[in-house]
Tab-separated table of C-alpha atoms in Angstrom:
chain	number	residue	atom	x	y	z
A	7	MET	CA	35.497	18.248	-6.024
A	8	GLU	CA	36.360	21.296	-3.993
A	9	GLU	CA	36.552	21.270	-0.226
A	10	GLU	CA	34.631	24.065	1.478
A	11	LYS	CA	35.950	26.071	4.320
A	12	GLY	CA	35.176	24.040	7.391
A	13	LYS	CA	34.188	20.385	7.444
A	14	TYR	CA	31.956	19.877	4.399
A	15	ILE	CA	32.194	19.458	0.627
A	16	ASN	CA	29.551	20.098	-2.030
A	17	THR	CA	28.093	17.019	-3.762
A	18	GLU	CA	25.192	16.184	-5.992
A	19	PHE	CA	23.331	15.126	-2.841
A	20	GLY	CA	24.088	18.310	-0.928
A	21	LYS	CA	26.856	18.967	1.580
A	22	VAL	CA	28.602	15.961	3.136
A	23	PRO	CA	31.519	15.760	5.586
A	24	SER	CA	34.924	16.387	4.038
A	25	ASP	CA	36.215	13.093	5.455
A	26	TRP	CA	33.618	11.150	3.411
A	27	ARG	CA	34.086	9.761	-0.076
A	28	TYR	CA	32.268	11.397	-2.967
A	29	CYS	CA	32.912	9.215	-5.988
A	30	THR	CA	31.250	6.846	-8.473
A	31	PHE	CA	29.856	3.357	-8.000
A	32	LYS	CA	32.841	1.772	-9.810
A	33	ASP	CA	35.211	3.371	-7.301
A	34	VAL	CA	33.743	1.503	-4.338
A	35	LEU	CA	31.788	-1.463	-5.741
A	36	ILE	CA	32.408	-4.518	-7.925
A	37	THR	CA	30.582	-7.160	-10.034
A	38	PHE	CA	28.037	-5.080	-12.044
A	39	SER	CA	26.535	-8.156	-13.708
A	40	SER	CA	22.981	-8.925	-14.790
A	41	GLY	CA	21.386	-12.324	-15.242
A	42	ALA	CA	19.189	-13.908	-17.886
A	43	THR	CA	15.947	-15.786	-18.417
A	44	PRO	CA	16.355	-19.479	-19.249
A	45	TYR	CA	14.496	-20.557	-22.383
A	46	ARG	CA	10.854	-20.921	-21.370
A	47	ALA	CA	10.118	-23.605	-23.947
A	48	ILE	CA	12.348	-26.040	-22.045
A	49	ALA	CA	10.117	-26.929	-19.091
A	50	GLU	CA	12.888	-28.822	-17.319
A	51	TYR	CA	14.781	-25.565	-16.823
A	52	TYR	CA	12.124	-24.483	-14.310
A	53	LYS	CA	11.942	-27.696	-12.283
A	54	GLY	CA	15.078	-27.244	-10.214
A	55	LYS	CA	15.755	-25.947	-6.719
A	56	ILE	CA	18.046	-23.007	-7.481
A	57	ARG	CA	16.572	-19.608	-6.639
A	58	TRP	CA	15.962	-17.292	-9.610
A	59	ILE	CA	15.079	-13.661	-8.854
A	60	SER	CA	13.069	-11.443	-11.194
A	61	SER	CA	13.020	-7.658	-10.884
A	62	GLY	CA	9.423	-7.751	-9.637
A	63	GLU	CA	10.698	-9.381	-6.444
A	64	LEU	CA	12.915	-6.421	-5.602
A	65	ASN	CA	10.916	-4.605	-2.950
A	66	TYR	CA	13.458	-2.979	-0.593
A	67	ASN	CA	13.774	-6.359	1.077
A	68	VAL	CA	16.085	-9.260	1.819
A	69	ILE	CA	15.217	-12.126	-0.534
A	70	TYR	CA	15.492	-15.575	1.036
A	71	ASP	CA	13.334	-17.447	-1.464
A	72	THR	CA	11.983	-16.810	-4.947
A	73	LEU	CA	8.779	-17.239	-6.916
A	74	GLU	CA	10.512	-19.491	-9.447
A	75	HIS	CA	13.373	-21.966	-9.229
A	76	ILE	CA	15.608	-23.273	-11.987
A	77	SER	CA	17.794	-26.296	-12.652
A	78	GLU	CA	21.547	-26.818	-12.900
A	79	ALA	CA	21.107	-27.296	-16.647
A	80	ALA	CA	19.410	-23.890	-16.905
A	81	ILE	CA	22.375	-22.262	-15.160
A	82	LYS	CA	24.929	-24.025	-17.372
A	83	ASN	CA	23.146	-23.419	-20.676
A	84	THR	CA	22.189	-19.798	-19.910
A	85	ASN	CA	25.587	-18.882	-18.415
A	86	LEU	CA	24.019	-17.715	-15.165
A	87	LYS	CA	25.972	-16.858	-12.045
A	88	ILE	CA	24.896	-17.813	-8.534
A	89	HIS	CA	25.244	-14.763	-6.299
A	90	GLU	CA	26.102	-15.115	-2.637
A	91	PRO	CA	24.131	-13.674	0.311
A	92	GLY	CA	24.822	-9.993	0.839
A	93	THR	CA	24.815	-9.192	-2.884
A	94	PHE	CA	22.929	-5.978	-3.701
A	95	LEU	CA	20.376	-6.043	-6.528
A	96	MET	CA	18.842	-3.095	-8.365
A	97	ALA	CA	16.186	-2.989	-11.085
A	98	ILE	CA	17.664	-1.766	-14.373
A	99	THR	CA	14.757	-1.917	-16.866
A	100	GLY	CA	11.342	-0.302	-17.006
A	101	LEU	CA	12.510	2.602	-14.841
A	102	GLU	CA	9.935	4.922	-16.390
A	103	ALA	CA	7.405	3.248	-14.087
A	104	GLU	CA	7.062	4.886	-10.675
A	105	GLY	CA	6.816	1.528	-8.919
A	106	THR	CA	10.069	0.291	-10.476
A	107	ARG	CA	12.375	3.308	-10.137
A	108	GLY	CA	14.756	2.840	-7.230
A	109	ARG	CA	13.692	-0.726	-6.485
A	110	CYS	CA	16.407	-2.762	-4.835
A	111	ALA	CA	17.016	-5.719	-2.541
A	112	ILE	CA	19.696	-7.759	-0.795
A	113	ILE	CA	20.164	-11.437	-1.590
A	114	GLY	CA	19.580	-13.488	1.560
A	115	ALA	CA	20.375	-16.945	0.154
A	116	PRO	CA	22.399	-18.046	-2.931
A	117	SER	CA	20.433	-17.014	-6.027
A	118	THR	CA	20.547	-16.276	-9.725
A	119	THR	CA	18.714	-13.377	-11.382
A	120	ASN	CA	17.033	-12.402	-14.608
A	121	GLN	CA	18.342	-9.779	-17.017
A	122	SER	CA	16.402	-6.954	-15.330
A	123	CYS	CA	18.448	-7.188	-12.118
A	124	LEU	CA	21.974	-5.846	-11.770
A	125	ALA	CA	24.109	-7.427	-9.040
A	126	LEU	CA	26.695	-5.391	-7.126
A	127	ASN	CA	29.064	-6.395	-4.354
A	128	GLY	CA	30.915	-4.419	-1.738
A	129	THR	CA	34.612	-3.806	-1.354
A	130	GLY	CA	36.929	-2.600	1.373
A	131	LYS	CA	35.558	0.861	0.636
A	132	MET	CA	31.814	0.198	0.891
A	133	THR	CA	29.425	-2.345	2.385
A	134	THR	CA	26.287	-3.432	0.541
A	135	ASP	CA	24.285	-2.781	3.727
A	136	TYR	CA	25.141	0.917	3.430
A	137	LEU	CA	24.567	0.839	-0.344
A	138	PHE	CA	21.097	-0.594	0.263
A	139	TRP	CA	20.056	2.419	2.341
A	140	PHE	CA	21.800	4.943	0.129
A	141	TYR	CA	19.963	3.580	-2.908
A	142	ARG	CA	16.638	3.511	-1.077
A	143	GLN	CA	17.105	7.227	-0.474
A	144	TYR	CA	18.435	8.295	-3.871
A	145	GLY	CA	17.556	5.485	-6.292
A	146	SER	CA	14.525	7.218	-7.794
A	147	TYR	CA	16.464	10.473	-8.232
A	148	LEU	CA	19.355	8.668	-9.907
A	149	ALA	CA	17.022	6.823	-12.281
A	150	PHE	CA	15.324	10.055	-13.336
A	151	LYS	CA	18.657	11.686	-14.084
A	152	TYR	CA	20.871	8.943	-15.491
A	153	CYS	CA	18.857	6.114	-17.058
A	154	GLN	CA	18.450	6.090	-20.829
A	155	GLY	CA	15.773	5.176	-23.354
A	156	THR	CA	12.646	6.666	-24.894
A	157	LYS	CA	9.808	4.163	-24.606
A	158	GLN	CA	11.550	2.167	-21.873
A	159	GLN	CA	14.085	3.790	-19.588
A	160	SER	CA	16.890	1.518	-18.455
A	161	TYR	CA	20.352	1.306	-16.967
A	162	THR	CA	23.352	-0.542	-18.328
A	163	ALA	CA	26.285	-1.725	-16.244
A	164	ALA	CA	28.367	1.020	-17.841
A	165	ILE	CA	25.896	3.705	-16.733
A	166	VAL	CA	25.615	2.328	-13.200
A	167	LYS	CA	29.388	2.352	-12.811
A	168	LYS	CA	29.336	6.119	-13.398
A	169	LEU	CA	26.544	6.885	-10.888
A	170	PRO	CA	27.632	9.231	-8.067
A	171	ILE	CA	27.641	8.106	-4.452
A	172	CYS	CA	28.780	9.468	-1.095
A	173	CYS	CA	29.718	7.465	1.968
A	174	PRO	CA	31.830	7.481	5.126
A	175	LYS	CA	35.326	6.131	4.559
A	176	ASP	CA	35.081	4.038	7.716
A	177	HIS	CA	33.255	0.699	7.354
A	178	GLN	CA	32.186	0.919	10.978
A	179	GLU	CA	30.410	4.207	10.371
A	180	GLN	CA	28.717	2.777	7.287
A	181	THR	CA	27.581	-0.189	9.360
A	182	ALA	CA	26.345	2.061	12.175
A	183	ILE	CA	24.195	4.049	9.715
A	184	ALA	CA	22.791	0.891	8.095
A	185	THR	CA	22.083	-0.689	11.498
A	186	ALA	CA	20.235	2.372	12.832
A	187	LEU	CA	18.029	2.525	9.745
A	188	SER	CA	17.470	-1.245	9.685
A	189	ASP	CA	16.436	-1.243	13.346
A	190	THR	CA	13.884	1.490	12.662
A	191	ASP	CA	12.651	-0.423	9.628
A	192	ALA	CA	12.269	-3.556	11.758
A	193	LEU	CA	10.198	-1.619	14.295
A	194	ILE	CA	7.916	-0.379	11.506
A	195	ALA	CA	7.605	-3.932	10.174
A	196	SER	CA	6.646	-5.234	13.639
A	197	LEU	CA	3.941	-2.570	13.914
A	198	ASP	CA	2.689	-3.523	10.451
A	199	LYS	CA	2.361	-7.123	11.647
A	200	LYS	CA	0.422	-6.032	14.733
A	201	ILE	CA	-1.878	-3.900	12.567
A	202	ALA	CA	-2.449	-6.780	10.149
A	203	LYS	CA	-3.224	-9.154	13.034
A	204	LYS	CA	-5.710	-6.742	14.618
A	205	GLN	CA	-7.348	-6.160	11.243
A	206	GLN	CA	-7.666	-9.905	10.785
A	207	ILE	CA	-9.213	-10.267	14.241
A	208	LYS	CA	-11.627	-7.432	13.476
A	209	GLN	CA	-12.614	-9.010	10.144
A	210	GLY	CA	-13.373	-12.264	11.938
A	211	ALA	CA	-15.381	-10.474	14.628
A	212	MET	CA	-17.298	-8.515	11.988
A	213	GLN	CA	-18.170	-11.709	10.123
A	214	GLN	CA	-19.376	-13.415	13.290
A	215	LEU	CA	-21.296	-10.475	14.758
A	216	LEU	CA	-22.970	-9.209	11.576
A	217	THR	CA	-24.336	-12.640	10.707
A	218	GLY	CA	-25.437	-13.504	14.235
A	219	LYS	CA	-23.171	-16.540	14.494
A	220	LYS	CA	-21.807	-14.944	17.649
A	221	ARG	CA	-24.337	-13.276	19.936
A	222	LEU	CA	-23.497	-10.694	22.557
A	223	PRO	CA	-24.529	-10.848	26.230
A	224	GLY	CA	-28.144	-9.751	26.588
A	225	PHE	CA	-29.075	-10.786	23.062
A	226	GLY	CA	-30.231	-14.017	21.497
A	227	GLU	CA	-31.207	-16.024	24.564
A	228	GLY	CA	-31.946	-19.543	23.343
A	229	ASN	CA	-29.919	-19.002	20.157
A	230	LYS	CA	-32.740	-19.911	17.773
A	231	TYR	CA	-32.100	-19.398	14.057
A	232	LYS	CA	-34.159	-19.251	10.876
A	233	GLU	CA	-33.360	-19.925	7.227
A	234	THR	CA	-33.235	-16.892	4.902
A	235	GLU	CA	-31.953	-15.889	1.459
A	236	ILE	CA	-28.443	-15.487	2.915
A	237	GLY	CA	-28.493	-18.553	5.152
A	238	LEU	CA	-29.253	-18.918	8.846
A	239	ILE	CA	-29.771	-15.766	10.903
A	240	PRO	CA	-31.017	-15.321	14.486
A	241	ASP	CA	-34.712	-15.122	15.277
A	242	GLY	CA	-35.615	-11.479	15.696
A	243	TRP	CA	-33.330	-10.420	12.856
A	244	GLY	CA	-34.507	-9.658	9.352
A	245	VAL	CA	-33.211	-9.678	5.798
A	246	ILE	CA	-33.760	-6.805	3.378
A	247	LYS	CA	-32.837	-5.980	-0.193
A	248	VAL	CA	-30.503	-3.039	-0.739
A	249	GLY	CA	-33.148	-1.405	-2.947
A	250	ASP	CA	-35.723	-1.600	-0.155
A	251	ALA	CA	-33.324	-0.347	2.516
A	252	PHE	CA	-31.727	2.495	0.554
A	253	GLN	CA	-32.598	5.080	-2.053
A	254	PHE	CA	-30.054	5.771	-4.799
A	255	LEU	CA	-29.261	9.487	-5.096
A	256	THR	CA	-27.579	11.430	-7.901
A	257	THR	CA	-23.804	11.707	-7.901
A	258	ALA	CA	-21.519	14.177	-9.644
A	259	SER	CA	-19.038	13.428	-12.421
A	260	PHE	CA	-16.290	15.981	-11.777
A	261	SER	CA	-12.818	14.757	-12.730
A	262	ARG	CA	-9.763	15.375	-10.551
A	263	ASP	CA	-8.856	18.291	-12.824
A	264	GLN	CA	-12.161	19.971	-11.961
A	265	LEU	CA	-11.447	19.840	-8.225
A	266	GLY	CA	-9.160	22.103	-6.233
A	267	SER	CA	-8.369	23.546	-2.837
A	268	VAL	CA	-10.791	26.492	-3.097
A	269	GLY	CA	-14.575	26.179	-3.028
A	270	ASN	CA	-17.584	25.668	-0.785
A	271	VAL	CA	-18.429	22.054	-1.639
A	272	GLN	CA	-16.121	19.101	-1.010
A	273	CYS	CA	-16.254	16.161	-3.414
A	274	LEU	CA	-15.575	12.497	-2.655
A	275	HIS	CA	-13.849	10.811	-5.612
A	276	TYR	CA	-14.062	7.050	-6.164
A	277	GLY	CA	-10.261	6.834	-5.877
A	278	ASP	CA	-10.512	8.153	-2.314
A	279	VAL	CA	-13.028	5.438	-1.446
A	280	HIS	CA	-10.706	2.769	-2.829
A	281	THR	CA	-7.427	3.895	-1.322
A	282	LYS	CA	-7.844	6.253	1.651
A	283	TYR	CA	-10.673	5.007	3.842
A	284	ASP	CA	-12.025	1.781	5.296
A	285	GLU	CA	-15.547	1.728	6.724
A	286	PHE	CA	-16.044	5.439	7.523
A	287	ILE	CA	-15.118	8.943	6.433
A	288	ASP	CA	-15.027	11.130	9.530
A	289	PHE	CA	-15.313	14.794	8.524
A	290	ASN	CA	-13.813	15.830	11.849
A	291	PHE	CA	-10.497	14.688	10.382
A	292	VAL	CA	-11.004	14.855	6.605
A	293	GLU	CA	-10.752	17.694	4.113
A	294	LEU	CA	-11.630	16.580	0.572
A	295	PRO	CA	-10.856	18.378	-2.720
A	296	LYS	CA	-13.441	21.042	-3.534
A	297	VAL	CA	-15.638	21.747	-6.547
A	298	ILE	CA	-14.583	24.984	-8.195
A	299	GLY	CA	-17.436	27.496	-8.326
A	300	LYS	CA	-21.052	26.768	-7.359
A	301	ARG	CA	-21.679	23.710	-9.523
A	302	GLY	CA	-21.473	21.332	-6.573
A	303	LEU	CA	-24.634	22.776	-5.028
A	304	SER	CA	-26.804	21.173	-7.738
A	305	TYR	CA	-26.163	17.695	-6.297
A	306	PRO	CA	-27.503	16.107	-3.068
A	307	LEU	CA	-25.381	17.140	-0.091
A	308	LEU	CA	-24.055	14.301	2.035
A	309	ARG	CA	-25.541	13.516	5.443
A	310	ASP	CA	-24.336	11.451	8.360
A	311	GLY	CA	-25.162	7.811	7.695
A	312	ASP	CA	-24.987	8.047	3.890
A	313	ILE	CA	-23.155	5.183	2.188
A	314	ILE	CA	-20.749	6.016	-0.637
A	315	MET	CA	-19.776	3.094	-2.859
A	316	ALA	CA	-17.182	2.915	-5.638
A	317	ASP	CA	-18.948	1.661	-8.762
A	318	ALA	CA	-15.987	-0.225	-10.289
A	319	SER	CA	-12.803	-2.034	-9.331
A	320	GLU	CA	-9.880	-3.767	-11.001
A	321	ASP	CA	-10.388	-6.846	-8.824
A	322	TYR	CA	-13.058	-8.508	-6.701
A	323	THR	CA	-11.499	-7.394	-3.410
A	324	GLY	CA	-12.358	-3.760	-4.209
A	325	LEU	CA	-15.749	-4.539	-5.703
A	326	CYS	CA	-18.391	-2.134	-4.335
A	327	LYS	CA	-15.952	-0.779	-1.730
A	328	SER	CA	-18.093	1.400	0.548
A	329	VAL	CA	-17.763	3.945	3.344
A	330	GLU	CA	-20.244	5.617	5.707
A	331	ILE	CA	-20.286	9.383	6.294
A	332	LYS	CA	-19.679	10.575	9.884
A	333	ASN	CA	-19.636	13.973	11.618
A	334	ILE	CA	-20.288	16.055	8.533
A	335	GLY	CA	-21.977	18.802	10.599
A	336	ASN	CA	-22.360	22.021	8.628
A	337	LYS	CA	-19.815	21.072	5.999
A	338	LYS	CA	-21.017	20.717	2.429
A	339	ALA	CA	-19.903	17.655	0.456
A	340	ILE	CA	-21.144	15.605	-2.482
A	341	SER	CA	-20.515	12.143	-3.871
A	342	GLY	CA	-18.390	12.319	-7.002
A	343	LEU	CA	-17.156	10.519	-10.088
A	344	HIS	CA	-17.790	6.751	-10.336
A	345	THR	CA	-19.576	6.520	-6.995
A	346	ILE	CA	-23.002	5.327	-5.865
A	347	LEU	CA	-24.767	7.284	-3.111
A	348	LEU	CA	-27.084	5.258	-0.837
A	349	ARG	CA	-29.334	6.888	1.757
A	350	ASP	CA	-31.345	4.958	4.370
A	351	ARG	CA	-34.912	4.777	3.047
A	352	ASN	CA	-36.850	3.433	6.022
A	353	ASP	CA	-34.587	4.077	9.020
A	354	VAL	CA	-33.585	0.416	8.940
A	355	PHE	CA	-30.017	0.837	10.178
A	356	GLU	CA	-28.359	2.852	12.900
A	357	ASN	CA	-25.714	5.409	11.932
A	358	GLY	CA	-22.285	4.038	12.763
A	359	PHE	CA	-23.394	0.524	11.844
A	360	LYS	CA	-23.975	0.901	8.122
A	361	GLY	CA	-20.284	1.204	7.303
A	362	TYR	CA	-19.799	-2.484	8.081
A	363	ILE	CA	-22.751	-4.184	6.401
A	364	PHE	CA	-21.268	-4.616	2.914
A	365	LYS	CA	-18.122	-6.316	4.280
A	366	ILE	CA	-19.440	-9.755	5.288
A	367	ASN	CA	-18.910	-12.836	3.116
A	368	GLU	CA	-22.617	-13.469	2.504
A	369	VAL	CA	-22.988	-10.007	0.939
A	370	ARG	CA	-19.631	-10.097	-0.870
A	371	LYS	CA	-20.573	-13.398	-2.516
A	372	GLN	CA	-23.742	-11.869	-3.972
A	373	LEU	CA	-21.869	-8.825	-5.262
A	374	ILE	CA	-19.283	-11.005	-7.007
A	375	GLU	CA	-21.978	-13.163	-8.613
A	376	LEU	CA	-23.783	-10.049	-9.917
A	377	SER	CA	-20.641	-8.288	-11.156
A	378	THR	CA	-19.808	-7.815	-14.825
A	379	GLY	CA	-16.680	-6.841	-16.714
A	380	MET	CA	-13.403	-8.295	-17.953
A	381	LYS	CA	-10.586	-5.958	-16.843
A	382	VAL	CA	-12.725	-3.718	-14.615
A	383	PHE	CA	-15.521	-5.177	-12.505
A	384	GLY	CA	-18.712	-3.451	-11.426
A	385	VAL	CA	-22.276	-4.058	-10.250
A	386	SER	CA	-25.117	-2.163	-11.884
A	387	LYS	CA	-27.534	-0.239	-9.676
A	388	LYS	CA	-30.333	-2.537	-10.825
A	389	ASN	CA	-28.392	-5.601	-9.676
A	390	LEU	CA	-27.210	-3.902	-6.487
A	391	GLU	CA	-30.849	-3.279	-5.528
A	392	GLN	CA	-31.402	-7.071	-5.423
A	393	VAL	CA	-28.601	-7.835	-2.948
A	394	PHE	CA	-29.812	-9.157	0.415
A	395	ILE	CA	-28.298	-7.868	3.662
A	396	PRO	CA	-28.997	-8.984	7.264
A	397	VAL	CA	-30.748	-6.589	9.664
A	398	PRO	CA	-30.048	-7.094	13.378
A	399	THR	CA	-32.335	-5.426	15.886
A	400	LYS	CA	-31.431	-1.774	16.441
A	401	PRO	CA	-30.210	-2.269	20.034
A	402	GLU	CA	-27.918	-5.049	18.812
A	403	GLN	CA	-26.727	-2.873	15.907
A	404	CYS	CA	-25.621	-0.232	18.410
A	405	VAL	CA	-23.654	-2.695	20.540
A	406	ILE	CA	-22.050	-4.376	17.514
A	407	ALA	CA	-21.068	-0.986	16.102
A	408	GLN	CA	-19.473	0.035	19.404
A	409	ILE	CA	-17.384	-3.136	19.578
A	410	LEU	CA	-16.151	-2.745	16.001
A	411	THR	CA	-15.540	0.982	16.505
A	412	ASP	CA	-13.376	0.235	19.552
A	413	MET	CA	-11.401	-2.224	17.427
A	414	ASP	CA	-11.002	0.467	14.757
A	415	LYS	CA	-9.655	2.882	17.374
A	416	GLY	CA	-7.045	0.341	18.477
A	417	ILE	CA	-5.959	-0.203	14.879
A	418	ALA	CA	-5.859	3.554	14.241
A	419	GLN	CA	-3.598	4.084	17.275
A	420	LEU	CA	-1.133	1.510	15.967
A	421	GLN	CA	-1.266	3.057	12.494
A	422	GLU	CA	-0.558	6.477	13.961
A	423	GLU	CA	2.430	5.098	15.871
A	424	ARG	CA	3.668	3.330	12.736
A	425	ASP	CA	3.315	6.497	10.655
A	426	LYS	CA	5.366	8.469	13.188
A	427	TYR	CA	8.211	5.979	12.857
A	428	ILE	CA	7.953	6.151	9.057
A	429	GLN	CA	8.405	9.925	9.286
A	430	LEU	CA	11.255	9.427	11.751
A	431	LYS	CA	12.982	7.010	9.378
A	432	ALA	CA	12.640	9.461	6.480
A	433	GLY	CA	14.294	12.148	8.580
A	434	MET	CA	17.026	9.761	9.725
A	435	MET	CA	17.819	8.788	6.142
A	436	GLN	CA	18.179	12.423	5.168
A	437	VAL	CA	20.602	13.368	7.960
A	438	LEU	CA	22.544	10.108	8.323
A	439	LEU	CA	23.201	9.550	4.614
A	440	THR	CA	24.615	13.055	4.232
A	441	GLY	CA	26.563	13.097	7.486
A	442	LYS	CA	24.581	15.925	9.069
A	443	ILE	CA	24.398	13.648	12.104
A	444	ARG	CA	27.367	11.356	12.768
A	445	LEU	CA	26.925	8.101	14.648
A	446	MET	CA	30.668	7.746	15.306
A	447	LYS	CA	33.386	10.182	16.290
A	448	ASN	CA	35.877	11.221	13.611
């Protein structure tokens, strides 16, 4: 390690202050022990009260309780160690998987672990709070470079001891860095809770409003109801089959590899429906991958009010996930691989309302009952045509849609604020963990 002219030294992680340590894990940390799995055939081993952590529970978190608990006999006969709060845990097996690389946690209450977790403790040279944030930043990089194995990439204690690390020499500076990042993380977590609460409130409002159980001022005087195929709905409302309300249009089958950034026709992939959007895709703010060449023009172009539905899902929660098209204007777009394109057949629903109609329990229940598959679930077009959906009067559709849209805007504002803090935290990690910004004077 050669000191540069000035105040910095070169490290594997870039330049860091010359008054920092640049060393290996074994120079500043202790323990380096993994756990074990008590023999599953002895049921009594898993009837105790002692916390037992598996690597799947490491999620950049503080672990106060565990999915499974074991007995004193399991600890004695498996030679397990109970780790104290503050112990750092890192996943050491299966690191070829993107979701596992870099996973870590801090023990919040006395616990044992399985063999896929490596426990490390701090010393007078490093705190585990600082280690937690350092590893969150560089854990994936370290796994790519240093873990071993062909089919399954893993660490051993010997490998981990040789991993490089940089840190301030002063515990107080380490603590200041960890505290600043933890405070930002806590703010993000609080925003996530607010978002989840507002989404829950919106889901409840959607269920009540779209089934007529809650009527809005100016609608439903007398609150009379009638029995239908989906239960009681207000007088003045109707019920219609999907096949009578919508026509099914042709969709494309372009794979991701056949889409790019250049072209005249955008293409909505089923993966986008599942992961990127909720009830609507607003083309004022969206730019989708494009079909290369002119092949996209042979398929129906999307219009405002069209419903795009994913035709398969790995679980029931994503079954027939759907979105409504908004503000497409003069843009050209088509519905792509593994999607179903529904277009209003008889002007039954108002635009801006249709994005919500497949979300209520009465419709979801029908979709689940009509689904087929073992590992992947789907509903055939023939079965989808038979699903009943409620039809409020058009004036009531407009008011319901406005209420839900306003809720969506409130959620979106919180998500935008949360995302800004996520970006801020990423920037903070980069500059604080390399000493580009110091939180304490030298």
